[in-house]
Coordinates of C-alpha atoms in Angstrom, one line a residue:
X1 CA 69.0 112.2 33.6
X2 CA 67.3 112.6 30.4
X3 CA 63.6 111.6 30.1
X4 CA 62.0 108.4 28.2
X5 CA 61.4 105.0 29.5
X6 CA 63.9 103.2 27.7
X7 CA 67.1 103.6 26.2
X8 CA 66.0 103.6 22.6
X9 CA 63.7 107.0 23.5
X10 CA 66.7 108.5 25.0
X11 CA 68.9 108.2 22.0
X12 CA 66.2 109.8 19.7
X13 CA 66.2 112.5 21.9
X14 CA 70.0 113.3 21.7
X15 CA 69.7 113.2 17.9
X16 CA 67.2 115.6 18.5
X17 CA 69.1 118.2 20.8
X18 CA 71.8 117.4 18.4
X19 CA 70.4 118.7 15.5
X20 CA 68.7 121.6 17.4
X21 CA 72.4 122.7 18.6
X22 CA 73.3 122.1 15.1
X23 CA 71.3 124.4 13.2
X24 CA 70.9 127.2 15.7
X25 CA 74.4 127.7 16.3
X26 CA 75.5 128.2 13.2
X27 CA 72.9 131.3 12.8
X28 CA 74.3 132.8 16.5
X29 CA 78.2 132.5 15.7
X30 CA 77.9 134.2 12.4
X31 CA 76.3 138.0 13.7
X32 CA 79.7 137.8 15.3
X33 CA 81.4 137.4 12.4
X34 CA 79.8 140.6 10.2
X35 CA 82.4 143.3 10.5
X36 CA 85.4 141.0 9.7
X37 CA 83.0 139.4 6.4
X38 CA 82.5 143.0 5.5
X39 CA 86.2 144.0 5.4
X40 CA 86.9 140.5 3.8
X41 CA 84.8 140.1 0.9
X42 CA 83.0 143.8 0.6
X43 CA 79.6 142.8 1.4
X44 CA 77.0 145.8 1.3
X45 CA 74.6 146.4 4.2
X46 CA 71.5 145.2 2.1
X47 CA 74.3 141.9 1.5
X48 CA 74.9 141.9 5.2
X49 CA 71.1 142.0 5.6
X50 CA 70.4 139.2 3.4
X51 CA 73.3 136.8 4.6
X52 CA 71.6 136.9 8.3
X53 CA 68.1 137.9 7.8
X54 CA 67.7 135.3 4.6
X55 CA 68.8 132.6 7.1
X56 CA 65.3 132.8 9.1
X57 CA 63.7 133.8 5.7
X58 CA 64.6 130.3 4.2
X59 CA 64.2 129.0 7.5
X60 CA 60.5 129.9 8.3
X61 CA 59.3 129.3 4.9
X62 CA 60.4 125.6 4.9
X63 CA 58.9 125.0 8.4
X64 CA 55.5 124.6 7.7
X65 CA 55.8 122.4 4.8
X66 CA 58.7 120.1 6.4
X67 CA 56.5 119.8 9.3
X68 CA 53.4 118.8 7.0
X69 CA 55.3 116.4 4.8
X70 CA 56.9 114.6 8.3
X71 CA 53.6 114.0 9.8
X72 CA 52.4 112.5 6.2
X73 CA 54.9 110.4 5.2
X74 CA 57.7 109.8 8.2
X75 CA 60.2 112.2 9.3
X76 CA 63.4 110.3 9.4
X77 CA 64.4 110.3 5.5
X78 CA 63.6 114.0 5.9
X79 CA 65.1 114.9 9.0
X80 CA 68.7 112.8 7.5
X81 CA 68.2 114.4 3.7
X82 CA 67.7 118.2 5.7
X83 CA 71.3 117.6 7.6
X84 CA 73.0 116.7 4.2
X85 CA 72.0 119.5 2.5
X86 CA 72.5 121.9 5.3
X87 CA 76.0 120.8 5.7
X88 CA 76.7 121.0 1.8
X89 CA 75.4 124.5 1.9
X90 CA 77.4 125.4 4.5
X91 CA 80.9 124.7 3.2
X92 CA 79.4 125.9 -0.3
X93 CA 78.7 129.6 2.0
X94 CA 82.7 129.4 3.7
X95 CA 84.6 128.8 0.5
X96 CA 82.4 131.1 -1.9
X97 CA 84.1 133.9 -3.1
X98 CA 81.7 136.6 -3.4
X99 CA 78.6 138.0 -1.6
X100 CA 76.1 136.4 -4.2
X101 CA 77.6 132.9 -3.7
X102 CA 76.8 133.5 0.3
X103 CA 73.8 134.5 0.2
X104 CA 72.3 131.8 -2.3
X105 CA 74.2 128.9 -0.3
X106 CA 72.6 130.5 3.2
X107 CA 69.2 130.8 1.7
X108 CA 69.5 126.7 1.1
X109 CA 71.2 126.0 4.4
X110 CA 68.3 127.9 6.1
X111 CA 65.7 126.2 4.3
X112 CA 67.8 122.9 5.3
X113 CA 67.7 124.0 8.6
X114 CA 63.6 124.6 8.7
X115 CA 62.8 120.8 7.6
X116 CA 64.9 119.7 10.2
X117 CA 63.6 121.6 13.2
X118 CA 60.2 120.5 12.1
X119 CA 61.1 117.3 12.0
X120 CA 62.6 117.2 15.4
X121 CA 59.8 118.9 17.2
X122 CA 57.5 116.2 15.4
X123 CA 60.1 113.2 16.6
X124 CA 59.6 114.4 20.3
X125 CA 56.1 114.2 20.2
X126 CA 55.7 111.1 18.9
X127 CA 58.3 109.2 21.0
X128 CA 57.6 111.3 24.3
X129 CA 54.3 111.4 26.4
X130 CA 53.0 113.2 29.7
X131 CA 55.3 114.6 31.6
X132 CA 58.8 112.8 29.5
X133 CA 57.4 115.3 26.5
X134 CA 57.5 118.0 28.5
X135 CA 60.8 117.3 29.7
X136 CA 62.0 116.4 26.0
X137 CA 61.0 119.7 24.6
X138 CA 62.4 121.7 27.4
X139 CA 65.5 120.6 26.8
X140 CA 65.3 121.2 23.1
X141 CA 64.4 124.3 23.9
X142 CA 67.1 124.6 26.4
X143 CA 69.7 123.4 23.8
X144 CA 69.0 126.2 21.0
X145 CA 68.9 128.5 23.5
X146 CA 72.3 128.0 25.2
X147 CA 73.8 127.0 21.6
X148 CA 72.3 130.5 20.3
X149 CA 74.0 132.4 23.3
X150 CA 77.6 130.3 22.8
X151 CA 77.8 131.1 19.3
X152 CA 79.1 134.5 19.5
X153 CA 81.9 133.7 22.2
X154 CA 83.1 131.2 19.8
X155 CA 82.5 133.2 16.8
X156 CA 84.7 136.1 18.7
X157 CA 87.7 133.5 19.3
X158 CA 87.9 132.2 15.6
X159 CA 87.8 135.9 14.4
X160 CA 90.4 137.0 16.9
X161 CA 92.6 133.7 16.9
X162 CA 92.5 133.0 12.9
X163 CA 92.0 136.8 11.5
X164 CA 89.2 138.4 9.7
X165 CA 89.5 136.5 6.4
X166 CA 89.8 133.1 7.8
X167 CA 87.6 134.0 10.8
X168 CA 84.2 134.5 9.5
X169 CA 85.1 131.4 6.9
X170 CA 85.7 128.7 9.9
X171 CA 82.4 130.8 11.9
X172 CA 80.4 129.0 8.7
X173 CA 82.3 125.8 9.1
X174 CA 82.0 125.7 13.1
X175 CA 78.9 123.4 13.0
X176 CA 80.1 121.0 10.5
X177 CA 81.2 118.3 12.7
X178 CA 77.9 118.4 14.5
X179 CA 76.6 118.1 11.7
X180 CA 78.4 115.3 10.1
X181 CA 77.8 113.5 14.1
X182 CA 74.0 114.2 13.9
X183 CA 74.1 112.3 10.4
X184 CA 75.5 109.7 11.9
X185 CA 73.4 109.5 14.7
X186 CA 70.3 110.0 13.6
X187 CA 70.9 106.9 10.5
X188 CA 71.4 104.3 13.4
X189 CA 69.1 105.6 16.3
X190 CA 66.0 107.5 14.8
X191 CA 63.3 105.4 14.5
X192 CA 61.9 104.1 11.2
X193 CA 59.7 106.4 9.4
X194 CA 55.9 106.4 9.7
X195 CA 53.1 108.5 9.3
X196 CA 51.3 110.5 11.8
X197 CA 48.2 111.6 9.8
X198 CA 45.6 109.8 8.7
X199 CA 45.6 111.0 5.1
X200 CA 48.7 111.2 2.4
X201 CA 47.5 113.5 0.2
X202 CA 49.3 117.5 0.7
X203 CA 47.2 120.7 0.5
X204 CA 49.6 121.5 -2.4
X205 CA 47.5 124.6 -3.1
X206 CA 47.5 125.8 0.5
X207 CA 50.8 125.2 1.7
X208 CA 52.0 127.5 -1.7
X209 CA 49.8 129.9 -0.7
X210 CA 51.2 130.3 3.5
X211 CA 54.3 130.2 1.7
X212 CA 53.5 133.2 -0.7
X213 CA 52.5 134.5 2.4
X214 CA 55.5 134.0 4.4
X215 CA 57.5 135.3 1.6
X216 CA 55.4 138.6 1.0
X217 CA 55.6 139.6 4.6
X218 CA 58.6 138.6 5.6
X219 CA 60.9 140.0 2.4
X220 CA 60.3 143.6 2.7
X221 CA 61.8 143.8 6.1
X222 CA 65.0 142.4 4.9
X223 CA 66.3 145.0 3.2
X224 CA 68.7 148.2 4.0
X225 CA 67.3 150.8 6.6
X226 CA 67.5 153.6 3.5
X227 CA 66.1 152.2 0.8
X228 CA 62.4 153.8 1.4
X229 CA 59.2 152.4 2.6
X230 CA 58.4 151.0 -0.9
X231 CA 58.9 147.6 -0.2
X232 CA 57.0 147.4 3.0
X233 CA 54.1 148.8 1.4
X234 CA 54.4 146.6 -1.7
X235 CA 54.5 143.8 0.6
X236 CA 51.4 144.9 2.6
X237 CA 49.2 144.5 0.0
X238 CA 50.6 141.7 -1.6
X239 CA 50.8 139.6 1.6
X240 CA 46.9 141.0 2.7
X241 CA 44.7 139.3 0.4
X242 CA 48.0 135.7 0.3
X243 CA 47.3 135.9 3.5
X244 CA 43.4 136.0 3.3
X245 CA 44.1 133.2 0.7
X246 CA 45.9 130.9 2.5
X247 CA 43.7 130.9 5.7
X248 CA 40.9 130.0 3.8
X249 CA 42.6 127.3 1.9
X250 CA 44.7 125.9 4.8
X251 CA 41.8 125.6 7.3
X252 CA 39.4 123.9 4.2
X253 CA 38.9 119.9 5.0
X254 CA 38.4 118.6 1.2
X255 CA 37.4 114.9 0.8
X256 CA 40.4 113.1 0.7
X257 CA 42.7 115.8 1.8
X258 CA 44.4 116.5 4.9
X259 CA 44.4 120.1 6.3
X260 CA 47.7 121.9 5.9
X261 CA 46.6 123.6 9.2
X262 CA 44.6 121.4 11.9
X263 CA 41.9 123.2 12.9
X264 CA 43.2 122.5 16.6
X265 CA 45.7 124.8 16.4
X266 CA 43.7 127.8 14.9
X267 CA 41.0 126.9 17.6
X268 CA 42.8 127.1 20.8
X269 CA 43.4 130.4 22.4
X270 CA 46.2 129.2 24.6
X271 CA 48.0 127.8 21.4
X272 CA 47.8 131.1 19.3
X273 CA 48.4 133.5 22.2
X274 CA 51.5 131.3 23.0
X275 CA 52.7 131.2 19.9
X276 CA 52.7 135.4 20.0
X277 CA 54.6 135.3 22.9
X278 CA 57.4 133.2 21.7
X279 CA 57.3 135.6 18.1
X280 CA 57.2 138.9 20.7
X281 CA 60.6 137.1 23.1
X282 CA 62.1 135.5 20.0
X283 CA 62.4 139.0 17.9
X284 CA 63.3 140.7 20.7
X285 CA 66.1 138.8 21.8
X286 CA 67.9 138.3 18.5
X287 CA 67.4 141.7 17.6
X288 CA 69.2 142.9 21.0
X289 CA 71.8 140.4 20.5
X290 CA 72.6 142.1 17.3
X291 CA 72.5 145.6 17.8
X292 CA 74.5 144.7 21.3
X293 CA 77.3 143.4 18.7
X294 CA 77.2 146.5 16.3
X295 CA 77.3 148.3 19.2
X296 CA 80.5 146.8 20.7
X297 CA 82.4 146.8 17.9
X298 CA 81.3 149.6 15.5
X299 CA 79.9 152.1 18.8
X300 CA 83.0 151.2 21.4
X301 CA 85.7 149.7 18.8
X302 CA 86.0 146.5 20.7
X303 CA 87.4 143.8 19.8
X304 CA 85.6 140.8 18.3
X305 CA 86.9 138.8 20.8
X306 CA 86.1 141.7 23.8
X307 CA 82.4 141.5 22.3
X308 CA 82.3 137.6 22.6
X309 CA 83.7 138.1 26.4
X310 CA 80.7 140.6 27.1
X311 CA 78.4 138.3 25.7
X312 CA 79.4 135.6 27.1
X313 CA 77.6 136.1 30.7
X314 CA 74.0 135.8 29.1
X315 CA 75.1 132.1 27.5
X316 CA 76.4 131.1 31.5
X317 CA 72.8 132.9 32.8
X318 CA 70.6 131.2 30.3
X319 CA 72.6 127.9 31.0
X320 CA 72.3 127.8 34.6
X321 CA 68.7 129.3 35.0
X322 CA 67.5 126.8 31.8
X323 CA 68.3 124.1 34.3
X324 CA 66.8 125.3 37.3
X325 CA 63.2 126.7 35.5
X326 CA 61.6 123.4 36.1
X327 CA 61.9 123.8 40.0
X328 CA 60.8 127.3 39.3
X329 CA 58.4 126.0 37.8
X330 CA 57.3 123.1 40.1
X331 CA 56.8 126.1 42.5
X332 CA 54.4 128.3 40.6
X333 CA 53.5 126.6 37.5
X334 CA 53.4 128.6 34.0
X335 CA 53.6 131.8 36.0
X336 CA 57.4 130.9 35.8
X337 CA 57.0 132.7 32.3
X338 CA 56.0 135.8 33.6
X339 CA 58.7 135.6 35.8
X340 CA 61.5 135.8 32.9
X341 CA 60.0 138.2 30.6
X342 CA 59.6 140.5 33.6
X343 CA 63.4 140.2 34.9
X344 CA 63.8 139.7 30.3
X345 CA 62.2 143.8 30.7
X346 CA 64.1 144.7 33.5
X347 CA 67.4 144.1 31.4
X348 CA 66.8 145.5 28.8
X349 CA 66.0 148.9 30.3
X350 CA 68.8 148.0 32.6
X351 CA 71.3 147.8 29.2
X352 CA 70.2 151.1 28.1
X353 CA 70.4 153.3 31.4
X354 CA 74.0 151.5 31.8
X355 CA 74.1 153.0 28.2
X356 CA 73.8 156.3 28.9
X357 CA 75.2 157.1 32.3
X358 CA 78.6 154.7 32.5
X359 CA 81.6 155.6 31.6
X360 CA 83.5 154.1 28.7
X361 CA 86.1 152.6 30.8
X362 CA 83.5 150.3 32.7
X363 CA 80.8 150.5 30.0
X364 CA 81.7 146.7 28.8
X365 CA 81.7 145.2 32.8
X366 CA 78.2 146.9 33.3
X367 CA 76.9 145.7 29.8
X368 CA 78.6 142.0 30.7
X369 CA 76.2 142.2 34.1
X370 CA 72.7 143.1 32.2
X371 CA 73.6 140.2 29.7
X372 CA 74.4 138.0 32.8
X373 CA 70.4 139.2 33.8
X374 CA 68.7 138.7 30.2
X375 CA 70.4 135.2 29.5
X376 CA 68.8 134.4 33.0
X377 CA 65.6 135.9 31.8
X378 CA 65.7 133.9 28.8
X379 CA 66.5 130.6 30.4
X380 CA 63.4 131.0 32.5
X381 CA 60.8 132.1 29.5
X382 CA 61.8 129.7 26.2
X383 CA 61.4 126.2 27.4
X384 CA 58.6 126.6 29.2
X385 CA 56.7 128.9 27.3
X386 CA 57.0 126.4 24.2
X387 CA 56.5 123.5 26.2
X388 CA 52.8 125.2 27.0
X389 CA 52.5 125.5 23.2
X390 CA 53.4 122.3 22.1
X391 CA 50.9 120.8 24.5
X392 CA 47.6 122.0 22.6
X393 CA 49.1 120.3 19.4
X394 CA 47.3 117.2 18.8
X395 CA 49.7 114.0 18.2
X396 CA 48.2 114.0 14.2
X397 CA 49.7 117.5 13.6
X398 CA 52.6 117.1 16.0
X399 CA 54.9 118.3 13.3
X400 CA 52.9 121.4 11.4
X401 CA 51.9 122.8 15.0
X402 CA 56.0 122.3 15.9
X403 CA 56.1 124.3 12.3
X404 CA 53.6 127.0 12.6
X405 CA 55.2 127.7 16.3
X406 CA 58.9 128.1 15.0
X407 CA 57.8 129.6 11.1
X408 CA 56.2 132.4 13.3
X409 CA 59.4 133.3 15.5
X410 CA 61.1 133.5 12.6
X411 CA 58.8 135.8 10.7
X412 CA 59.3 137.9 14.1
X413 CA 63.2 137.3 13.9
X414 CA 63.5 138.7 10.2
X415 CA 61.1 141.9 10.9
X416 CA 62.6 142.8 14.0
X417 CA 66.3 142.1 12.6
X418 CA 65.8 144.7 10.5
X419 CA 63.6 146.9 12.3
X420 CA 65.2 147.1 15.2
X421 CA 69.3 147.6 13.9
X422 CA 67.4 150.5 11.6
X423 CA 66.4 152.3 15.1
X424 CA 69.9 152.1 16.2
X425 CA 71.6 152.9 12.6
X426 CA 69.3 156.1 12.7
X427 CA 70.3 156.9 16.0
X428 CA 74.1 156.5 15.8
X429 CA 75.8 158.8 13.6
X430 CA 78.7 159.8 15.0
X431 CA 82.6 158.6 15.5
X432 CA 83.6 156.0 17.7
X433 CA 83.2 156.4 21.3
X434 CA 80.9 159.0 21.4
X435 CA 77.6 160.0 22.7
X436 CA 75.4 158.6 19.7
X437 CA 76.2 155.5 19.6
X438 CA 75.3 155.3 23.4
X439 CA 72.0 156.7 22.4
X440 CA 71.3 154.3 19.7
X441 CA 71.8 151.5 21.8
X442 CA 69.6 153.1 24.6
X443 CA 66.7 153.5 22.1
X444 CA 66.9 150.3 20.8
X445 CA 66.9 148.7 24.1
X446 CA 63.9 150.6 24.9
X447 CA 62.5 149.0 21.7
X448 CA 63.1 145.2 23.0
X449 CA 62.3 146.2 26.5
X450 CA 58.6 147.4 24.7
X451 CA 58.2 144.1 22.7
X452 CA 58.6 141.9 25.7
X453 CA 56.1 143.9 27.3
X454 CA 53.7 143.4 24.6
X455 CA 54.9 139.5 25.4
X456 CA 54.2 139.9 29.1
X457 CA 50.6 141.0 28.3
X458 CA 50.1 138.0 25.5
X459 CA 51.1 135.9 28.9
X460 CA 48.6 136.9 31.3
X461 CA 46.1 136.3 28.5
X462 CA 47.2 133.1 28.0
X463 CA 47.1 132.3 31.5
X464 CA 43.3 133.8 31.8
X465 CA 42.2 131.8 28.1
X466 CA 44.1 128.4 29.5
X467 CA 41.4 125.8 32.0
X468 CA 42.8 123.7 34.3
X469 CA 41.6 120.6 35.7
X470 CA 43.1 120.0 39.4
X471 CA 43.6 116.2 38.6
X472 CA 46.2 117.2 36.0
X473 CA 47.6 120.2 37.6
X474 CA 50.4 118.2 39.6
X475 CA 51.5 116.4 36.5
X476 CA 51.5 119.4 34.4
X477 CA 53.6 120.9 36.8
X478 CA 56.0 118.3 36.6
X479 CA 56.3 118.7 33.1
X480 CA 56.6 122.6 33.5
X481 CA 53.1 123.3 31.2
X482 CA 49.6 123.9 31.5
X483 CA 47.1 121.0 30.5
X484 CA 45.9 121.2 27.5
X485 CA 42.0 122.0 27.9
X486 CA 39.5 119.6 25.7
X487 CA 39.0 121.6 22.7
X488 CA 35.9 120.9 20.3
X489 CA 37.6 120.9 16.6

């Protein structure tokens, strides 16, 4: 039963989860898709870089903004106008001819895809309250999540079924229809537009500064694993003093401006600790989920459609255990986030001792089991750990705190894309089959299994920074999050 007290409430919410499944799978189905692009169209590996990593580039520069513009002046015109243009990009990216053409159109189609998410995580908390908000943004959550683990099953049986040239084409064109449904939807059942925040006038000069920012920190990392430490040092001490910049000017209250950052957000410790536990979970899963695929294919020579079989346990896991967190949770309240980034660490050391010791024969069963363990892991960390964010957002920066949270996961998503593939690239020279490759995957999980520790620690001090009042603890249960504390702003 989905939550809202009336029928209309309901609707917005499947626009919502709509659009969410929309955006997100298109980004999952297409790591599946790399080899075959690369044989098809001769993409580089700074191209290949770009075409995946430029996605959440795009995508976590336009969420701040796209959040700040909904809660100013309504969110359905932009939440209708971001679908169009996402959908126009992506057939623009599946019938381009060359690597250039790709990577412009999935720059705009992530950008697309960042004003949308802002918009819907701004929609759900202004139509949900209490414990129905909870529920709304858990199964957001829930819904990227299980869309981002059934993309590269699908991706694998487009490639296999249709061939590597048409393959990787219809992987761009997969979410299409959903979004050309969402459109649909959302025109009849969104509500009207209005504004959230009290003022209409943007920070223009701060929100082109955290996007500077954004850029500057977020662009050296998307580049090839040998082309030198230049770039990351060129971005350090651009994105230093943009980034010293922008704090200043975003957290300024001028006369007759609004804030591009409410100050309660930058306030609340459980807020800002939260949000570096979804960045720490967020990289490390996409990051695994890549190197997994390199691995299959390029370390093993599997199949595209044998890789989307061994992945395709961690899409059932995080399906089933997304549905039963919230009893989890009922249980023992926001410790239920512990809970799956400790079994989250557990598979990923599990995936790189099965690694090293199996043999090649069984190597893709054993793999198949610890992604059967992280999907559960993730089901049982992503909804409720943003859920806990979202509730120190206050209802006049619903959107930008929706923003902030997701532009910061993807700042994680494009560093750790990068980093991480470039400590199993180093590590795997060798042919086919043989031992580096096995090694290279080992290491890397060793590297995810480290940043969800960091994540487990930015938990427990959440938990410690985060009051409770025991007249609100049984509803916050309910809802699967801890109250939010009264803040002074």
């Amino acid at each position: 039963m989905l939550p809202g007290a009336d029928r209309a409430a309901r609707r917005v919410l499947l626009v919502c989860l709509a659009a969410g499944a929309t955006t997100l799978l298109d980004q999952a189905v297409l790591n599946i898709a790399v080899p075959s692009m690369r044989q098809s169209i001769g993409v580089t590996g700074s191209d290949v870089q770009w075409i995946v990593a430029g996605y959440s580039l795009a995508f976590g520069v336009a969420l701040v903004p796209g959040g700040s513009l909904g809660d100013l002046h309504g969110r359905k015109r932009l939440f209708i106008a971001g679908v169009a243009v996402f959908l126009l990009a992506g057939v623009t990216a599946a019938t381009g001819g060359g690597p250039g053409t790709l990577i412009g159109a999935r720059l705009v189609q992530g950008a697309a895809a960042g004003i949308v998410n802002s918009q819907v995580i701004g929609t759900i908390q202004d139509v949900f309250h209490g414990v129905d908000r909870g529920r709304a943004l858990g199964l957001y959550a829930v819904t990227g999540g299980v869309a981002t683990a059934l993309g590269p099953p699908l991706g694998g049986a487009l490639v296999a079924g249709l061939g590597p040239e048409a393959g990787w084409r219809c992987c761009l064109l997969l979410s299409g229809p959903c979004a050309v449904l969402t459109l649909a939807l959302a025109a009849r059942w969104l509500p009207p537009p209005r504004r959230t925040a009290r003022d209409s006038r943007l920070d223009v000069v701060g929100l082109g500064l955290l996007c500077g920012c954004t850029l500057t920190l977020m662009v050296p990392f998307i580049r090839t694993p040998g082309s030198g430490g230049e770039a990351l040092l060129w971005g350090s001490a651009v994105c230093a003093p943009a980034a010293v910049l922008a704090v200043h000017q975003c957290l300024r209250v001028r006369r007759g401006r609004q804030p591009l950052v409410h100050p309660a957000l930058t306030s609340s410790k459980p807020y800002m600790l939260g949000t570096a536990v979804a960045m720490a979970q967020f990289g490390s899963s996409l990051a695994a989920f890549l190197v997994l695929t390199v691995f299959l294919q390029d370390g093993l020579g599997l199949s595209a459609l044998l890789t989307a079989a061994v992945t395709l346990p961690g899409a059932v896991g995080m399906g089933l255990s997304s549905a039963l967190a919230w009893r989890l949770v009922r249980r023992i309240g926001p410790r239920t986030v512990t809970v799956g980034l400790t079994l989250g660490i557990g598979a990923a050391l599990a995936g790189a001792a099965v690694a090293l010791c199996v043999p090649t024969a069984v190597l893709p069963v054993a793999l198949a089991a610890t992604q059967l363990m992280s999907g559960v892991a993730g089901g049982l960390t992503v909804s409720p750990n943003q859920t806990q964010v979202l509730q120190h957002a206050p209802a006049e920066a619903a959107g930008v705190g929706g923003g902030i949270l997701q532009m910061a996961q993807r700042i994680a998503a494009a560093v750790c894309l990068s980093a991480v593939p470039a400590v199993y690239l180093h590590a795997a020279s060798g042919p086919p089959g043989g031992g580096h490759p096995r090694a290279g995957y080992a290491l890397a999980s060793c590297v995810c299994a480290g940043l969800l520790a960091v994540a487990l620690l930015l938990s427990l001090l959440r938990r410690a920074a985060t009051p409770t009042r025991p007249s609100a603890l049984a509803s916050a249960n309910q809802a699967g999050v801890v109250p939010r504390p009264r803040e002074t702003t």
